[in-house]
Coordinates of C-alpha atoms in Angstrom, one line a residue:
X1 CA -26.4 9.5 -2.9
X2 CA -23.0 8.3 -4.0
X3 CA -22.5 5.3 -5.5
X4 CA -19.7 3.3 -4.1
X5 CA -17.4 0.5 -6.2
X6 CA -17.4 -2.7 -3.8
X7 CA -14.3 -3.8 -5.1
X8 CA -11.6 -0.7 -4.6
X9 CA -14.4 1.4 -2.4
X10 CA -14.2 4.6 -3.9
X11 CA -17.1 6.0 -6.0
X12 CA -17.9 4.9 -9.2
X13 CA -17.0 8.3 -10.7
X14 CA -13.0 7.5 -9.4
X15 CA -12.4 3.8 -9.4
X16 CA -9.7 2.5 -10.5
X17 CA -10.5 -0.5 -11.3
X18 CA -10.1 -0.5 -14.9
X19 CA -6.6 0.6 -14.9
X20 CA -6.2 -2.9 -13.2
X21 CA -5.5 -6.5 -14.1
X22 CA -5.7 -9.0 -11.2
X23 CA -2.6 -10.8 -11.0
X24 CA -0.9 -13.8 -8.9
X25 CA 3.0 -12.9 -8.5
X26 CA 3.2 -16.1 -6.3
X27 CA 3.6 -13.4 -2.9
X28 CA 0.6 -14.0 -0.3
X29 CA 0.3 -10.1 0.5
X30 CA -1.5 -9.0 3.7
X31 CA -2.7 -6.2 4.7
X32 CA -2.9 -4.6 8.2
X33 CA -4.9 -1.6 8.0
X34 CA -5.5 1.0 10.7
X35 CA -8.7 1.8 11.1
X36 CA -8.0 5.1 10.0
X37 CA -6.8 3.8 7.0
X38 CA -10.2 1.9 6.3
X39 CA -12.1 4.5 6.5
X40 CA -10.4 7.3 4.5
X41 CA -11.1 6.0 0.9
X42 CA -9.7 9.2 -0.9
X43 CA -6.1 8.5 -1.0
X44 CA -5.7 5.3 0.4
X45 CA -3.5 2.6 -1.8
X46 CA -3.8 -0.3 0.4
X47 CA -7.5 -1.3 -1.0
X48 CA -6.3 -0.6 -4.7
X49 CA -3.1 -2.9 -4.3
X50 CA -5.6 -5.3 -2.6
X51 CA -7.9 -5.1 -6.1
X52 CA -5.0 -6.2 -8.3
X53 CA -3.2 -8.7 -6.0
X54 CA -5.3 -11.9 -6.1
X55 CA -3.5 -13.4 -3.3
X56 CA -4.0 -11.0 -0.8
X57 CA -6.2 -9.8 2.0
X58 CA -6.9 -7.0 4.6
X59 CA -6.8 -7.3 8.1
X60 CA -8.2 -4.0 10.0
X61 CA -7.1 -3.5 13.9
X62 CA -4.5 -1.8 15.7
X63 CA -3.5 -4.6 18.1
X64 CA -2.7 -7.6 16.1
X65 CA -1.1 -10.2 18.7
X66 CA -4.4 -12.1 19.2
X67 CA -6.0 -11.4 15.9
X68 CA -6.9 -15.1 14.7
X69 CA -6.7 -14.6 10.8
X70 CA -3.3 -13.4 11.5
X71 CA -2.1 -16.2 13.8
X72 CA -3.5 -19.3 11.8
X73 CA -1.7 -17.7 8.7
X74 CA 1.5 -16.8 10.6
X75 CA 1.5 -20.5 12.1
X76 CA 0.5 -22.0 8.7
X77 CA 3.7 -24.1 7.5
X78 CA 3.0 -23.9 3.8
X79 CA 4.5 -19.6 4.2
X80 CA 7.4 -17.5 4.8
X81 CA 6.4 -14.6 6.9
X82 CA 8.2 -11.9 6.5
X83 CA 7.5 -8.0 7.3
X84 CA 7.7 -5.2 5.0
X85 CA 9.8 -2.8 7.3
X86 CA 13.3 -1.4 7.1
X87 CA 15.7 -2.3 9.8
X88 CA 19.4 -2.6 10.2
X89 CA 19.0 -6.8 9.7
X90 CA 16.4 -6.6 6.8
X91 CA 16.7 -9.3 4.5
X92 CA 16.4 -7.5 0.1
X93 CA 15.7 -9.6 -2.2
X94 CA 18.9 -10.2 -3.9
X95 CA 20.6 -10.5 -0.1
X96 CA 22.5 -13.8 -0.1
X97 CA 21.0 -16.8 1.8
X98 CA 17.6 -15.1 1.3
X99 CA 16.2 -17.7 -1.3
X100 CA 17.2 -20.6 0.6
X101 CA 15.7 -19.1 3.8
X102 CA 12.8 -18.9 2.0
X103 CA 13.0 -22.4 -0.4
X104 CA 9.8 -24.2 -1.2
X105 CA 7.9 -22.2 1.1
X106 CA 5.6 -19.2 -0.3
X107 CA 6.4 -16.2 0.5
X108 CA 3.8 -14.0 2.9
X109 CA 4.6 -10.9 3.1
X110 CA 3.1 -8.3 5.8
X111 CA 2.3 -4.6 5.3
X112 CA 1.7 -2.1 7.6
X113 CA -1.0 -0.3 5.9
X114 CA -0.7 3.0 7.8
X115 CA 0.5 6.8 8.4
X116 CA 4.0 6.1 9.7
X117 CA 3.5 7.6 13.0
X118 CA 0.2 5.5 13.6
X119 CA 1.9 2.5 12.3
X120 CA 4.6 2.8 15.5
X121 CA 1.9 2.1 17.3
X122 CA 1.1 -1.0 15.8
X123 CA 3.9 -2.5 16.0
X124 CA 4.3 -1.9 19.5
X125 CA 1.1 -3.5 20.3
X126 CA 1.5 -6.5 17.8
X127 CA 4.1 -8.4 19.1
X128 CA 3.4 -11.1 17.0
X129 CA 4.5 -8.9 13.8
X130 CA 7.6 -7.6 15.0
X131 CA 9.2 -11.0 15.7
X132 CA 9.0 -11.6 12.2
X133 CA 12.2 -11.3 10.1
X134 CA 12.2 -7.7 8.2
X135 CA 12.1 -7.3 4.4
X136 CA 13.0 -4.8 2.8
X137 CA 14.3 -2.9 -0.7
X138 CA 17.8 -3.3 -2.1
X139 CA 17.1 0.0 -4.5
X140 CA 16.8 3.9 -3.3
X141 CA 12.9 5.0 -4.4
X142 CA 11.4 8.1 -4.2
X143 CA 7.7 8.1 -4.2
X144 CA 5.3 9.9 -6.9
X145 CA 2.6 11.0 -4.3
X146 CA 4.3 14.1 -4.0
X147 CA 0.8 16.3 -2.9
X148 CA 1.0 13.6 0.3
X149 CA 3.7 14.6 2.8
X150 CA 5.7 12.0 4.4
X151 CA 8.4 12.5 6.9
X152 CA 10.7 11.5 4.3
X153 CA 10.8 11.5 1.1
X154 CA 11.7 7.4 0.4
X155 CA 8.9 6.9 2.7
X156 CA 6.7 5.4 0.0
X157 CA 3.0 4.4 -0.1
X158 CA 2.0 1.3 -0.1
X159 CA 1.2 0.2 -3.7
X160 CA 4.3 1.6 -4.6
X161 CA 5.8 -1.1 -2.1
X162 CA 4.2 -3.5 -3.1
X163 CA 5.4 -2.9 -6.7
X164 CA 8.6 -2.4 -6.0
X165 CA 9.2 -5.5 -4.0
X166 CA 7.6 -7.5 -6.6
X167 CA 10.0 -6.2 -9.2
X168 CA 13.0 -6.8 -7.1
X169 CA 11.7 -10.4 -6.1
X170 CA 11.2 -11.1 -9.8
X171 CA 14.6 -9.9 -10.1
X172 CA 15.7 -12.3 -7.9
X173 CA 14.2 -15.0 -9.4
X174 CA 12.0 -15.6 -5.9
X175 CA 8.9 -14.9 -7.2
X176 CA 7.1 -16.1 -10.7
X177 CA 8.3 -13.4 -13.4
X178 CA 5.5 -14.2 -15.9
X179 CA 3.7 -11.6 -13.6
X180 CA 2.9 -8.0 -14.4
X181 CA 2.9 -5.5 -11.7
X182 CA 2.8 -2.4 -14.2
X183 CA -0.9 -1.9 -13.5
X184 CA -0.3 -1.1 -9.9
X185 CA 1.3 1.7 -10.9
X186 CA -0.7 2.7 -14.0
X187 CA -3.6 2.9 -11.4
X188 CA -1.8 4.7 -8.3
X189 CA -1.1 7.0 -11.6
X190 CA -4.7 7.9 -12.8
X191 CA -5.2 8.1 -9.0
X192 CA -3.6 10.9 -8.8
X193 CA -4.3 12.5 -11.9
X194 CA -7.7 12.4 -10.7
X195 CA -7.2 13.4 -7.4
X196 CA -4.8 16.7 -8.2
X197 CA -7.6 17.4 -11.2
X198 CA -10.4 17.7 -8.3
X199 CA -8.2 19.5 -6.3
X200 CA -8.0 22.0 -8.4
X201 CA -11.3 22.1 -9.5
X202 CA -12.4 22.8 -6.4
X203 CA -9.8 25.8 -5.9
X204 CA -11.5 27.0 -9.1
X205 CA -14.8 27.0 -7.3
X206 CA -16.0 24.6 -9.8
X207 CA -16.6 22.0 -7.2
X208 CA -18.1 22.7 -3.0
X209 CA -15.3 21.4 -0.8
X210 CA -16.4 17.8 0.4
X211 CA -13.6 17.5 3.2
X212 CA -13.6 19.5 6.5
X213 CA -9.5 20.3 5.4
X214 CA -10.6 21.6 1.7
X215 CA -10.1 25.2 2.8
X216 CA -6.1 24.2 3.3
X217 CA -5.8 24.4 -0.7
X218 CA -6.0 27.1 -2.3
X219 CA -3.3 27.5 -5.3
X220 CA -4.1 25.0 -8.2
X221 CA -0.9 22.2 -8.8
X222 CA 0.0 20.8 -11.8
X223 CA -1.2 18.0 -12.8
X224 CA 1.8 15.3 -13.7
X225 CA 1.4 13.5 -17.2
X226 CA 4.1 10.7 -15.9
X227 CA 5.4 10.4 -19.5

């Protein structure tokens, strides 16, 4: 029997939760996770952002438009909604007219916590999310989760958004910048450390495959040091 971490949900043998320090940035951050998503706890970043982000939550569904927690926040006067999505009339951070769009409000910022192609879906069901204004990066990243494919390569995962945004909200001088991200990344780093090191483990036959897709891998991969 495995023993599960009830705050980042992986087992206790691969939590992350010491790499992180719980922080308030100032950003309410939710969460819409495809149930997918919730259930695949071996790569998934949404529930390890959600550790370190004290402000945050996770809402699971597919259809969002009549989802209540959603609503009562999205109607809640006291935010800024704002989705984490590119498009042609994104606001960035540093984009002029942005802080004052925002003023005293605080800024709630949703993420599609999804595969890309299942997060199309989502949207198109969730009406209520894509009205929202679109925020999105001013820089160029490339992710570090390079044994995950994407269909492209700035397609990023979703701790790395979130640390990303925070850094160029900081920048901006939107967000509190007594705040440290850095553990969001020191912890999507050890993930996979961890995950590559198991990975090749089990090529080695020092571990039984535990996933029905285990079989795919069979040439070990280096394992980054991130120095």
């Amino acid at each position: 029997m495995r023993h599960i971490c009830y705050t980042c949900l992986r087992p206790v043998q691969s939590c992350l939760c010491t790499y992180l320090t719980p922080f308030d940035c100032g950003v309410k951050f939710v969460f819409l996770m495809h149930p997918k998503e919730a259930k695949r706890q071996r790569t998934g970043t949404g529930r390890i952002a959600h550790a370190a982000l004290i402000d945050s939550e996770i809402i699971v569904g597919i259809d969002f438009s009549r989802n209540e927690r959603l609503c009562a926040l999205l109607a809640d006067e006291r935010y800024f909604p704002v989705l984490l999505y590119p498009g042609d009339e994104a606001w960035t951070a540093g984009k002029d007219g942005f802080t004052r769009a925002v003023g005293t409000k605080k800024l709630l910022v949703i993420i599609i916590d999804s595969t890309w192609f299942c997060s199309k879906k989502m949207l198109q069901l969730s009406t209520n999310v894509t009205a929202l204004p679109r925020l999105s990066f001013g820089g160029a990243y490339r992710s570090i989760f390079t044994f995950k494919r994407e269909p492209k390569p700035e397609y990023i995962s979703t701790i790395e958004s979130c640390y990303y945004l925070i850094k160029e909200l900081q920048a901006a001088a939107v967000v509190r910048t007594d705040a440290d991200p850095e553990c969001l990344m020191t912890a999507f780093k050890a993930m996979i450390r961890f995950q590559l090191q198991k990975e090749n483990e089990r090529v080695a036959g020092l571990l039984p495959n535990t996933h029905f897709h285990d079989y795919k891998y069979t040439r070990t991969k280096v394992v980054p040091t991130f120095d």
